[in-house]
Structure formats: C-alpha cells, structure tokens
Amino acid sequence: MVQTSTGQPGRQDSQRQPDKHKPHAHHGHHGHTHHHHGSSSIGIAFFLNLSFTLIELVGGVLTNSLAILSDAVHDLGDCVALGLTWYLEKYSQKQRDAQYTYGYRRWSVAGAVISSLILLLGSVLILKEAIPRVLHPEPVLASGMIALACLGVFANGLAVLKLRDSHSPGEKAARLHLLEDVLGWIVVLVGAVVMWFTNWTWLDPVLSIAVSLFILRNVLINIKSFSRILLQAVPDGVDLDDLQRRIEAIPGVSAVHDLHIWTLDSSRHVLSLHVVIPAESSRADLLNIKYAAKDIIRNHGIAHDTLEMEYADEACQLECC
Ligand SMILES: [Zn+2]
Ligand SMILES: [Zn+2]
Ligand SMILES: [Zn+2]
C-alpha cells in the first residue's frame, strides 16, 4: 500500500478515492500553519540597526572618513533588508488568492532585489569618492573614527551574541552576516588607531575601497541567487536526474517527460511532470503509480506537484514531448 509521507488524517481531497488509499496530501499546504514569532524581533532589530546606521552616517561625515561611510552604507543595506523582510513577511506568509495563485512567497525575492540595488548604488558612490582620495588624501578625525568603530564592533557583536544559540538556517546565515559586519568594523578600528598614531590618511580611502569591494562581492552573490529564482532554475539541492530515474523505476511506468522544477522563494519548490503508463493499466495501477511518484517527489523536498498521467496510446498535447 502506498501512502504519502505528509498525509494528514482527517483531510479529504475533492476526488473520491478507493478505500485502500489514505487521503493524499496534494493540497496539504492549504492547512499549513505559519509561525509569526520572528516578526517582533525583526522589528526591534530594524529600529536598533536604523538608529545605529544614522549615527554612523552622521559620524562618517563629521570625521570626514570614507571608511566609516562605507561601513554605514553596508549597515543601511542591512536596514533596508531588515525593514523589507519585516514589512513583506506578512505578505509572503499570506495564503494564495485569486490574483496570486501561488501565494505571496515570491514577494520576499522583491525585498532581496531592492536591498541589493541600494547596496550596489551606495558602494559605487563610495568607490567614486574613495578612489581619487587615495592619491589626494584628506585629513580625518581619527579619535572620532575610533569611537564610531568601537560602537560598530559593540553593536554588531551584541547582535552576534544574541543569535549565538540559534540553529535554523536563516538565523545561522544572519549570524554569519553579522560576524562579517563585526570584522568590517574591526578593520576600520585598527585603521583608525594606526592613523591616530601615524597620520597615514591614505589608509582611510584604502580601507573604504576594501569594505566597498567586499560589499559588492556579497551583492553579486545575492543577485546570482535571486536571478536563479526569477529565471526558474532548478533549485539548489534538488537532484533532477535522481528524481527522474526513481520515477521511471516505479513498476508500471513506461516513460516520463516534460519534467519542470522551479522554486517560489528558494525554500518552496514546484514540480510538473507527465507520467506515461501502459494503455492496459487499471485504475488501481494508475493510482499506485501516482502515489509512489508523489512520495518520491516529497522526499526530494518538493512541496507542490502537478502530475499528468498519460496512457501510452493517447496523444500528448505538448509538442515538445
Ligand atoms: Zn488534488
Ligand atoms: Zn551587515
Ligand atoms: Zn506528455
């Protein structure tokens, strides 16, 4: 007997099913519960980050330090990302409706696009200022830089400590990111101390360029990952060949074709597939094969599938078949 691993007792699909099958979980996501516990902590993180970023921006101008400003741009990007995540979260958790039949999960991708654009613009503007300044250094207020960098190390370090015991992939990524922020501020702190003793003011634009290039590198990585989502690439971690081979190996399956896998937001994947079975297959054969295929699909981490079951003697409507 074949049954889906995510079958929910008590839920009935609209189709009538023979007694030997449990209700399949095809539409199980309708009953999925969402957790909103992260929302308020994102809000707090957003306001802390925003006030800190404003201090750094003003401080960067007052100390005439591009290194401080480039770290401030980075934190501004974090602010925008946090704010959009906070704002879009309530949308991306919304269930499907008549206008957005997939739900609102793709909206989180819009947040990534906007914060990447801001980081890109901010870093390019800083680079435009910093590159000429390497040759014509301007005086900076090293003592003020030291104070601001200490604040940066302290504020971001505190956030890292807060996430110390977290284990979800999202929180781990956030902790890693904050760790990079701490390192960025430590670099500026060391540079400021050196400038305090030596008056090597060219160090400030050099550090600024280094920080900006690091930001741009991360922006490019982000652009690559959300482009893959928007371009309907097979999501990372899904083994297309293995999936196809396993479905073809189900007893009674003649062939499979027109396999598509894409992802809504890099965590919720969608699949569609045609499965060809011999013309003489019984209704029970068809259902067994369908549930076996759905089991394999679930085990590959795909939440939403659409299977077209085809008899070998019927003509597939698709030209590409
Ligand atoms: Zn269904
Ligand atoms: Zn950051
Ligand atoms: Zn077909």
Tab-separated table of N, CA and C in Angstrom, residues 52-212:
chain	number	residue	atom	x	y	z
A	52	PHE	N	21.470	53.045	14.754
A	52	PHE	CA	22.912	52.874	14.671
A	52	PHE	C	23.443	53.386	13.329
A	53	THR	N	22.733	53.056	12.238
A	53	THR	CA	23.165	53.480	10.903
A	53	THR	C	23.167	55.001	10.779
A	54	LEU	N	22.152	55.656	11.347
A	54	LEU	CA	22.090	57.119	11.283
A	54	LEU	C	23.280	57.735	12.022
A	55	ILE	N	23.609	57.160	13.200
A	55	ILE	CA	24.781	57.645	13.949
A	55	ILE	C	26.035	57.517	13.090
A	56	GLU	N	26.188	56.356	12.415
A	56	GLU	CA	27.388	56.116	11.609
A	56	GLU	C	27.457	57.056	10.408
A	57	LEU	N	26.291	57.304	9.782
A	57	LEU	CA	26.282	58.197	8.613
A	57	LEU	C	26.698	59.608	9.019
A	58	VAL	N	26.083	60.119	10.103
A	58	VAL	CA	26.437	61.460	10.590
A	58	VAL	C	27.897	61.473	11.036
A	59	GLY	N	28.306	60.420	11.768
A	59	GLY	CA	29.683	60.326	12.250
A	59	GLY	C	30.681	60.267	11.109
A	60	GLY	N	30.322	59.550	10.034
A	60	GLY	CA	31.213	59.450	8.878
A	60	GLY	C	31.451	60.810	8.248
A	61	VAL	N	30.373	61.619	8.162
A	61	VAL	CA	30.510	62.962	7.594
A	61	VAL	C	31.348	63.843	8.521
A	62	LEU	N	31.073	63.779	9.837
A	62	LEU	CA	31.779	64.639	10.797
A	62	LEU	C	33.272	64.311	10.873
A	63	THR	N	33.615	63.019	10.792
A	63	THR	CA	35.032	62.639	10.868
A	63	THR	C	35.703	62.698	9.499
A	64	ASN	N	34.907	62.966	8.440
A	64	ASN	CA	35.404	63.001	7.067
A	64	ASN	C	36.016	61.655	6.666
A	65	SER	N	35.454	60.561	7.210
A	65	SER	CA	36.033	59.239	6.954
A	65	SER	C	35.169	58.444	5.980
A	66	LEU	N	35.749	58.112	4.823
A	66	LEU	CA	35.025	57.286	3.850
A	66	LEU	C	34.923	55.841	4.329
A	67	ALA	N	35.901	55.398	5.122
A	67	ALA	CA	35.845	54.028	5.644
A	67	ALA	C	34.609	53.858	6.527
A	68	ILE	N	34.367	54.858	7.402
A	68	ILE	CA	33.165	54.818	8.245
A	68	ILE	C	31.919	54.850	7.358
A	69	LEU	N	31.939	55.726	6.348
A	69	LEU	CA	30.764	55.857	5.482
A	69	LEU	C	30.473	54.563	4.729
A	70	SER	N	31.522	53.856	4.271
A	70	SER	CA	31.239	52.632	3.517
A	70	SER	C	30.676	51.549	4.431
A	71	ASP	N	31.144	51.493	5.676
A	71	ASP	CA	30.514	50.563	6.618
A	71	ASP	C	29.079	50.991	6.919
A	72	ALA	N	28.855	52.323	6.956
A	72	ALA	CA	27.498	52.817	7.203
A	72	ALA	C	26.569	52.459	6.045
A	73	VAL	N	27.096	52.530	4.809
A	73	VAL	CA	26.295	52.122	3.647
A	73	VAL	C	25.906	50.655	3.770
A	74	HIS	N	26.880	49.857	4.176
A	74	HIS	CA	26.590	48.436	4.376
A	74	HIS	C	25.458	48.257	5.390
A	75	ASP	N	25.553	48.993	6.507
A	75	ASP	CA	24.513	48.856	7.531
A	75	ASP	C	23.176	49.403	7.051
A	76	LEU	N	23.230	50.425	6.186
A	76	LEU	CA	21.989	50.933	5.594
A	76	LEU	C	21.328	49.834	4.756
A	77	GLY	N	22.154	49.120	3.983
A	77	GLY	CA	21.631	47.994	3.198
A	77	GLY	C	20.995	46.948	4.100
A	78	ASP	N	21.659	46.659	5.235
A	78	ASP	CA	21.092	45.712	6.201
A	78	ASP	C	19.750	46.210	6.711
A	79	CYS	N	19.679	47.521	6.994
A	79	CYS	CA	18.440	48.135	7.489
A	79	CYS	C	17.306	47.934	6.497
A	80	VAL	N	17.604	48.249	5.230
A	80	VAL	CA	16.575	48.119	4.200
A	80	VAL	C	16.131	46.664	4.098
A	81	ALA	N	17.112	45.747	4.122
A	81	ALA	CA	16.775	44.325	4.034
A	81	ALA	C	15.905	43.907	5.216
A	82	LEU	N	16.306	44.346	6.421
A	82	LEU	CA	15.530	44.005	7.619
A	82	LEU	C	14.122	44.594	7.541
A	83	GLY	N	14.055	45.886	7.166
A	83	GLY	CA	12.766	46.566	7.104
A	83	GLY	C	11.839	45.905	6.096
A	84	LEU	N	12.398	45.563	4.919
A	84	LEU	CA	11.572	44.931	3.893
A	84	LEU	C	11.141	43.533	4.321
A	85	THR	N	12.075	42.806	4.960
A	85	THR	CA	11.715	41.475	5.455
A	85	THR	C	10.566	41.585	6.440
A	86	TRP	N	10.689	42.568	7.329
A	86	TRP	CA	9.675	42.792	8.356
A	86	TRP	C	8.341	43.134	7.704
A	87	TYR	N	8.397	44.063	6.717
A	87	TYR	CA	7.179	44.537	6.069
A	87	TYR	C	6.579	43.461	5.159
A	88	LEU	N	7.467	42.795	4.384
A	88	LEU	CA	6.967	41.830	3.400
A	88	LEU	C	6.589	40.502	4.041
A	89	GLU	N	7.064	40.289	5.271
A	89	GLU	CA	6.815	39.000	5.907
A	89	GLU	C	5.318	38.709	5.966
A	90	LYS	N	4.549	39.737	6.329
A	90	LYS	CA	3.116	39.486	6.469
A	90	LYS	C	2.477	39.208	5.105
A	91	TYR	N	3.092	39.734	4.039
A	91	TYR	CA	2.585	39.401	2.704
A	91	TYR	C	3.016	38.007	2.279
A	92	SER	N	4.330	37.715	2.471
A	92	SER	CA	4.827	36.451	1.934
A	92	SER	C	4.230	35.261	2.673
A	93	GLN	N	3.684	35.487	3.878
A	93	GLN	CA	3.029	34.390	4.592
A	93	GLN	C	1.565	34.254	4.177
A	94	LYS	N	1.064	35.234	3.435
A	94	LYS	CA	-0.346	35.206	3.058
A	94	LYS	C	-0.639	34.008	2.169
A	95	GLN	N	-1.809	33.438	2.332
A	95	GLN	CA	-2.194	32.300	1.505
A	95	GLN	C	-2.533	32.779	0.092
A	96	ARG	N	-2.600	31.825	-0.826
A	96	ARG	CA	-2.943	32.147	-2.206
A	96	ARG	C	-4.310	32.819	-2.293
A	97	ASP	N	-4.490	33.635	-3.309
A	97	ASP	CA	-5.815	34.178	-3.580
A	97	ASP	C	-6.029	34.152	-5.092
A	98	ALA	N	-7.141	34.735	-5.541
A	98	ALA	CA	-7.492	34.619	-6.955
A	98	ALA	C	-6.488	35.346	-7.844
A	99	GLN	N	-5.794	36.339	-7.290
A	99	GLN	CA	-4.837	37.086	-8.099
A	99	GLN	C	-3.447	36.446	-8.070
A	100	TYR	N	-3.014	35.988	-6.877
A	100	TYR	CA	-1.704	35.343	-6.735
A	100	TYR	C	-1.926	33.881	-6.377
A	101	THR	N	-2.042	33.039	-7.418
A	101	THR	CA	-2.442	31.653	-7.182
A	101	THR	C	-1.348	30.843	-6.504
A	102	TYR	N	-0.105	31.331	-6.498
A	102	TYR	CA	0.973	30.637	-5.795
A	102	TYR	C	1.125	31.144	-4.366
A	103	GLY	N	0.300	32.080	-3.927
A	103	GLY	CA	0.553	32.739	-2.655
A	103	GLY	C	1.519	33.889	-2.885
A	104	TYR	N	2.113	34.389	-1.789
A	104	TYR	CA	2.897	35.620	-1.882
A	104	TYR	C	4.379	35.407	-1.603
A	105	ARG	N	4.842	34.158	-1.727
A	105	ARG	CA	6.217	33.873	-1.318
A	105	ARG	C	7.252	34.587	-2.172
A	106	ARG	N	6.952	34.785	-3.443
A	106	ARG	CA	7.901	35.471	-4.315
A	106	ARG	C	8.168	36.900	-3.861
A	107	TRP	N	7.274	37.464	-3.039
A	107	TRP	CA	7.453	38.849	-2.607
A	107	TRP	C	8.739	39.022	-1.819
A	108	SER	N	9.180	37.955	-1.144
A	108	SER	CA	10.432	38.066	-0.399
A	108	SER	C	11.604	38.275	-1.362
A	109	VAL	N	11.464	37.777	-2.598
A	109	VAL	CA	12.516	37.989	-3.598
A	109	VAL	C	12.591	39.476	-3.952
A	110	ALA	N	11.439	40.150	-3.993
A	110	ALA	CA	11.423	41.591	-4.266
A	110	ALA	C	12.251	42.332	-3.217
A	111	GLY	N	12.163	41.909	-1.956
A	111	GLY	CA	12.959	42.528	-0.899
A	111	GLY	C	14.445	42.383	-1.166
A	112	ALA	N	14.866	41.196	-1.613
A	112	ALA	CA	16.285	40.960	-1.901
A	112	ALA	C	16.751	41.826	-3.064
A	113	VAL	N	15.894	42.006	-4.069
A	113	VAL	CA	16.255	42.832	-5.227
A	113	VAL	C	16.472	44.282	-4.787
A	114	ILE	N	15.545	44.814	-3.981
A	114	ILE	CA	15.633	46.227	-3.582
A	114	ILE	C	16.862	46.468	-2.712
A	115	SER	N	17.115	45.598	-1.713
A	115	SER	CA	18.269	45.864	-0.847
A	115	SER	C	19.576	45.698	-1.621
A	116	SER	N	19.612	44.785	-2.593
A	116	SER	CA	20.821	44.644	-3.417
A	116	SER	C	21.070	45.901	-4.236
A	117	LEU	N	19.993	46.482	-4.785
A	117	LEU	CA	20.150	47.701	-5.583
A	117	LEU	C	20.699	48.838	-4.727
A	118	ILE	N	20.199	48.955	-3.480
A	118	ILE	CA	20.667	50.030	-2.600
A	118	ILE	C	22.139	49.837	-2.250
A	119	LEU	N	22.527	48.595	-1.941
A	119	LEU	CA	23.932	48.324	-1.623
A	119	LEU	C	24.825	48.602	-2.831
A	120	LEU	N	24.338	48.216	-4.002
A	120	LEU	CA	25.099	48.423	-5.237
A	120	LEU	C	25.326	49.911	-5.464
A	121	LEU	N	24.249	50.684	-5.384
A	121	LEU	CA	24.324	52.126	-5.607
A	121	LEU	C	25.228	52.785	-4.563
A	122	GLY	N	25.009	52.449	-3.282
A	122	GLY	CA	25.793	53.050	-2.200
A	122	GLY	C	27.280	52.762	-2.350
A	123	SER	N	27.621	51.508	-2.670
A	123	SER	CA	29.031	51.134	-2.779
A	123	SER	C	29.693	51.825	-3.958
A	124	VAL	N	28.964	51.926	-5.077
A	124	VAL	CA	29.547	52.578	-6.257
A	124	VAL	C	29.795	54.061	-5.964
A	125	LEU	N	28.841	54.715	-5.274
A	125	LEU	CA	29.027	56.129	-4.916
A	125	LEU	C	30.246	56.309	-4.014
A	126	ILE	N	30.410	55.413	-3.031
A	126	ILE	CA	31.560	55.490	-2.121
A	126	ILE	C	32.866	55.275	-2.893
A	127	LEU	N	32.865	54.278	-3.796
A	127	LEU	CA	34.080	54.000	-4.576
A	127	LEU	C	34.468	55.213	-5.414
A	128	LYS	N	33.453	55.886	-5.961
A	128	LYS	CA	33.699	57.060	-6.798
A	128	LYS	C	34.409	58.155	-5.984
A	129	GLU	N	34.076	58.268	-4.702
A	129	GLU	CA	34.736	59.239	-3.825
A	129	GLU	C	36.105	58.731	-3.373
A	130	ALA	N	36.176	57.425	-3.082
A	130	ALA	CA	37.360	56.892	-2.400
A	130	ALA	C	38.559	56.760	-3.330
A	131	ILE	N	38.312	56.356	-4.591
A	131	ILE	CA	39.446	56.081	-5.482
A	131	ILE	C	40.312	57.336	-5.703
A	132	PRO	N	39.719	58.516	-6.031
A	132	PRO	CA	40.579	59.708	-6.168
A	132	PRO	C	41.264	60.094	-4.858
A	133	ARG	N	40.620	59.761	-3.730
A	133	ARG	CA	41.170	60.190	-2.441
A	133	ARG	C	42.418	59.416	-2.027
A	134	VAL	N	42.642	58.249	-2.660
A	134	VAL	CA	43.874	57.509	-2.349
A	134	VAL	C	45.078	58.367	-2.742
A	135	LEU	N	44.948	59.070	-3.891
A	135	LEU	CA	46.053	59.912	-4.377
A	135	LEU	C	46.072	61.266	-3.678
A	136	HIS	N	44.898	61.745	-3.289
A	136	HIS	CA	44.823	63.046	-2.617
A	136	HIS	C	44.117	62.877	-1.277
A	137	PRO	N	44.814	62.305	-0.296
A	137	PRO	CA	44.163	62.015	0.994
A	137	PRO	C	43.707	63.293	1.687
A	138	GLU	N	42.592	63.192	2.392
A	138	GLU	CA	42.094	64.319	3.169
A	138	GLU	C	42.238	63.981	4.651
A	139	PRO	N	42.389	65.009	5.489
A	139	PRO	CA	42.515	64.728	6.927
A	139	PRO	C	41.230	64.112	7.484
A	140	VAL	N	41.397	63.154	8.395
A	140	VAL	CA	40.236	62.553	9.064
A	140	VAL	C	40.402	62.726	10.568
A	141	LEU	N	39.273	62.654	11.272
A	141	LEU	CA	39.295	62.771	12.729
A	141	LEU	C	39.431	61.360	13.309
A	142	ALA	N	40.699	60.952	13.549
A	142	ALA	CA	40.953	59.561	13.938
A	142	ALA	C	40.287	59.203	15.262
A	143	SER	N	40.286	60.140	16.223
A	143	SER	CA	39.695	59.807	17.530
A	143	SER	C	38.196	59.534	17.387
A	144	GLY	N	37.515	60.355	16.560
A	144	GLY	CA	36.091	60.129	16.321
A	144	GLY	C	35.849	58.799	15.632
A	145	MET	N	36.748	58.466	14.669
A	145	MET	CA	36.627	57.177	13.978
A	145	MET	C	36.740	56.019	14.956
A	146	ILE	N	37.695	56.150	15.903
A	146	ILE	CA	37.891	55.068	16.881
A	146	ILE	C	36.610	54.868	17.685
A	147	ALA	N	36.001	55.993	18.108
A	147	ALA	CA	34.771	55.890	18.902
A	147	ALA	C	33.659	55.223	18.093
A	148	LEU	N	33.485	55.651	16.825
A	148	LEU	CA	32.422	55.088	15.988
A	148	LEU	C	32.667	53.609	15.704
A	149	ALA	N	33.943	53.252	15.434
A	149	ALA	CA	34.261	51.852	15.138
A	149	ALA	C	34.023	50.981	16.366
A	150	CYS	N	34.359	51.521	17.558
A	150	CYS	CA	34.086	50.768	18.793
A	150	CYS	C	32.590	50.519	18.928
A	151	LEU	N	31.802	51.560	18.647
A	151	LEU	CA	30.350	51.407	18.695
A	151	LEU	C	29.895	50.333	17.702
A	152	GLY	N	30.500	50.339	16.494
A	152	GLY	CA	30.151	49.353	15.468
A	152	GLY	C	30.458	47.938	15.913
A	153	VAL	N	31.658	47.739	16.471
A	153	VAL	CA	32.040	46.408	16.951
A	153	VAL	C	31.085	45.980	18.061
A	154	PHE	N	30.785	46.923	18.972
A	154	PHE	CA	29.930	46.611	20.117
A	154	PHE	C	28.511	46.241	19.660
A	155	ALA	N	27.910	47.094	18.799
A	155	ALA	CA	26.512	46.880	18.397
A	155	ALA	C	26.355	45.576	17.618
A	156	ASN	N	27.252	45.343	16.649
A	156	ASN	CA	27.141	44.120	15.853
A	156	ASN	C	27.549	42.889	16.654
A	157	GLY	N	28.543	43.062	17.541
A	157	GLY	CA	28.963	41.945	18.381
A	157	GLY	C	27.841	41.493	19.298
A	158	LEU	N	27.094	42.474	19.829
A	158	LEU	CA	25.956	42.166	20.693
A	158	LEU	C	24.915	41.340	19.937
A	159	ALA	N	24.675	41.735	18.672
A	159	ALA	CA	23.694	41.016	17.851
A	159	ALA	C	24.159	39.587	17.579
A	160	VAL	N	25.480	39.408	17.342
A	160	VAL	CA	26.014	38.052	17.131
A	160	VAL	C	25.769	37.206	18.371
A	161	LEU	N	26.049	37.792	19.555
A	161	LEU	CA	25.863	37.042	20.800
A	161	LEU	C	24.400	36.658	20.986
A	162	LYS	N	23.492	37.552	20.584
A	162	LYS	CA	22.061	37.255	20.723
A	162	LYS	C	21.658	36.054	19.881
A	163	LEU	N	22.318	35.885	18.725
A	163	LEU	CA	21.978	34.776	17.820
A	163	LEU	C	22.846	33.544	18.083
A	164	ARG	N	23.648	33.575	19.162
A	164	ARG	CA	24.641	32.537	19.410
A	164	ARG	C	24.037	31.139	19.423
A	165	ASP	N	22.864	30.988	20.053
A	165	ASP	CA	22.298	29.654	20.234
A	165	ASP	C	21.286	29.273	19.163
A	166	SER	N	21.217	30.050	18.078
A	166	SER	CA	20.200	29.758	17.073
A	166	SER	C	20.692	28.678	16.116
A	167	HIS	N	19.764	27.885	15.624
A	167	HIS	CA	20.163	26.753	14.788
A	167	HIS	C	19.473	26.716	13.436
A	168	SER	N	18.426	27.531	13.229
A	168	SER	CA	17.754	27.480	11.933
A	168	SER	C	18.689	28.054	10.867
A	169	PRO	N	18.577	27.571	9.615
A	169	PRO	CA	19.485	28.040	8.560
A	169	PRO	C	19.435	29.556	8.395
A	170	GLY	N	18.226	30.138	8.499
A	170	GLY	CA	18.093	31.586	8.342
A	170	GLY	C	18.857	32.334	9.414
A	171	GLU	N	18.744	31.860	10.664
A	171	GLU	CA	19.426	32.531	11.775
A	171	GLU	C	20.931	32.322	11.694
A	172	LYS	N	21.343	31.143	11.222
A	172	LYS	CA	22.779	30.897	11.046
A	172	LYS	C	23.350	31.849	10.010
A	173	ALA	N	22.611	32.035	8.907
A	173	ALA	CA	23.063	32.955	7.858
A	173	ALA	C	23.146	34.371	8.410
A	174	ALA	N	22.146	34.755	9.229
A	174	ALA	CA	22.142	36.096	9.809
A	174	ALA	C	23.340	36.275	10.732
A	175	ARG	N	23.670	35.225	11.499
A	175	ARG	CA	24.799	35.314	12.425
A	175	ARG	C	26.109	35.458	11.656
A	176	LEU	N	26.238	34.684	10.592
A	176	LEU	CA	27.440	34.756	9.760
A	176	LEU	C	27.589	36.157	9.180
A	177	HIS	N	26.463	36.715	8.737
A	177	HIS	CA	26.481	38.057	8.165
A	177	HIS	C	26.919	39.078	9.213
A	178	LEU	N	26.355	38.964	10.432
A	178	LEU	CA	26.705	39.907	11.499
A	178	LEU	C	28.177	39.776	11.878
A	179	LEU	N	28.685	38.550	11.795
A	179	LEU	CA	30.100	38.314	12.087
A	179	LEU	C	30.974	39.070	11.080
A	180	GLU	N	30.545	39.059	9.813
A	180	GLU	CA	31.251	39.831	8.785
A	180	GLU	C	31.207	41.321	9.114
A	181	ASP	N	30.036	41.774	9.604
A	181	ASP	CA	29.903	43.185	9.984
A	181	ASP	C	30.890	43.535	11.086
A	182	VAL	N	31.013	42.654	12.089
A	182	VAL	CA	31.948	42.897	13.196
A	182	VAL	C	33.365	42.999	12.644
A	183	LEU	N	33.719	42.064	11.750
A	183	LEU	CA	35.065	42.083	11.166
A	183	LEU	C	35.308	43.387	10.407
A	184	GLY	N	34.280	43.844	9.654
A	184	GLY	CA	34.404	45.100	8.917
A	184	GLY	C	34.723	46.263	9.848
A	185	TRP	N	34.034	46.301	10.999
A	185	TRP	CA	34.270	47.385	11.952
A	185	TRP	C	35.618	47.238	12.643
A	186	ILE	N	36.058	45.997	12.884
A	186	ILE	CA	37.380	45.790	13.498
A	186	ILE	C	38.468	46.317	12.565
A	187	VAL	N	38.297	46.056	11.254
A	187	VAL	CA	39.268	46.553	10.274
A	187	VAL	C	39.334	48.081	10.329
A	188	VAL	N	38.161	48.733	10.380
A	188	VAL	CA	38.128	50.199	10.450
A	188	VAL	C	38.750	50.681	11.765
A	189	LEU	N	38.477	49.964	12.851
A	189	LEU	CA	39.032	50.337	14.162
A	189	LEU	C	40.558	50.295	14.129
A	190	VAL	N	41.104	49.195	13.591
A	190	VAL	CA	42.567	49.061	13.513
A	190	VAL	C	43.143	50.188	12.659
A	191	GLY	N	42.495	50.448	11.505
A	191	GLY	CA	42.962	51.524	10.630
A	191	GLY	C	42.936	52.873	11.332
A	192	ALA	N	41.874	53.134	12.102
A	192	ALA	CA	41.741	54.419	12.792
A	192	ALA	C	42.835	54.581	13.843
A	193	VAL	N	43.134	53.487	14.561
A	193	VAL	CA	44.193	53.545	15.584
A	193	VAL	C	45.539	53.842	14.917
A	194	VAL	N	45.798	53.160	13.779
A	194	VAL	CA	47.051	53.401	13.048
A	194	VAL	C	47.132	54.862	12.616
A	195	MET	N	46.005	55.402	12.090
A	195	MET	CA	46.008	56.796	11.620
A	195	MET	C	46.173	57.776	12.777
A	196	TRP	N	45.690	57.385	13.955
A	196	TRP	CA	45.812	58.244	15.133
A	196	TRP	C	47.286	58.441	15.489
A	197	PHE	N	48.068	57.335	15.327
A	197	PHE	CA	49.486	57.402	15.677
A	197	PHE	C	50.340	57.938	14.537
A	198	THR	N	49.962	57.637	13.273
A	198	THR	CA	50.880	57.889	12.157
A	198	THR	C	50.466	59.021	11.234
A	199	ASN	N	49.178	59.379	11.233
A	199	ASN	CA	48.691	60.366	10.277
A	199	ASN	C	48.759	59.875	8.825
A	200	TRP	N	48.709	58.549	8.621
A	200	TRP	CA	48.649	57.994	7.261
A	200	TRP	C	47.208	58.093	6.755
A	201	THR	N	46.784	59.249	6.309
A	201	THR	CA	45.367	59.431	5.990
A	201	THR	C	44.944	58.683	4.723
A	202	TRP	N	45.916	58.274	3.879
A	202	TRP	CA	45.554	57.480	2.688
A	202	TRP	C	44.933	56.139	3.083
A	203	LEU	N	45.191	55.732	4.336
A	203	LEU	CA	44.648	54.457	4.804
A	203	LEU	C	43.118	54.470	4.786
A	204	ASP	N	42.533	55.647	5.048
A	204	ASP	CA	41.067	55.726	5.119
A	204	ASP	C	40.401	55.367	3.791
A	205	PRO	N	40.778	56.025	2.648
A	205	PRO	CA	40.152	55.599	1.386
A	205	PRO	C	40.491	54.159	1.006
A	206	VAL	N	41.693	53.691	1.356
A	206	VAL	CA	42.052	52.303	1.025
A	206	VAL	C	41.133	51.325	1.757
A	207	LEU	N	40.917	51.580	3.058
A	207	LEU	CA	40.001	50.720	3.820
A	207	LEU	C	38.588	50.807	3.254
A	208	SER	N	38.203	52.029	2.878
A	208	SER	CA	36.873	52.239	2.319
A	208	SER	C	36.681	51.419	1.047
A	209	ILE	N	37.709	51.409	0.189
A	209	ILE	CA	37.631	50.625	-1.054
A	209	ILE	C	37.531	49.136	-0.726
A	210	ALA	N	38.333	48.697	0.245
A	210	ALA	CA	38.300	47.278	0.616
A	210	ALA	C	36.905	46.881	1.108
A	211	VAL	N	36.325	47.712	1.990
A	211	VAL	CA	34.989	47.396	2.516
A	211	VAL	C	33.958	47.401	1.389
A	212	SER	N	34.049	48.415	0.487
A	212	SER	CA	33.081	48.508	-0.612
A	212	SER	C	33.174	47.307	-1.548
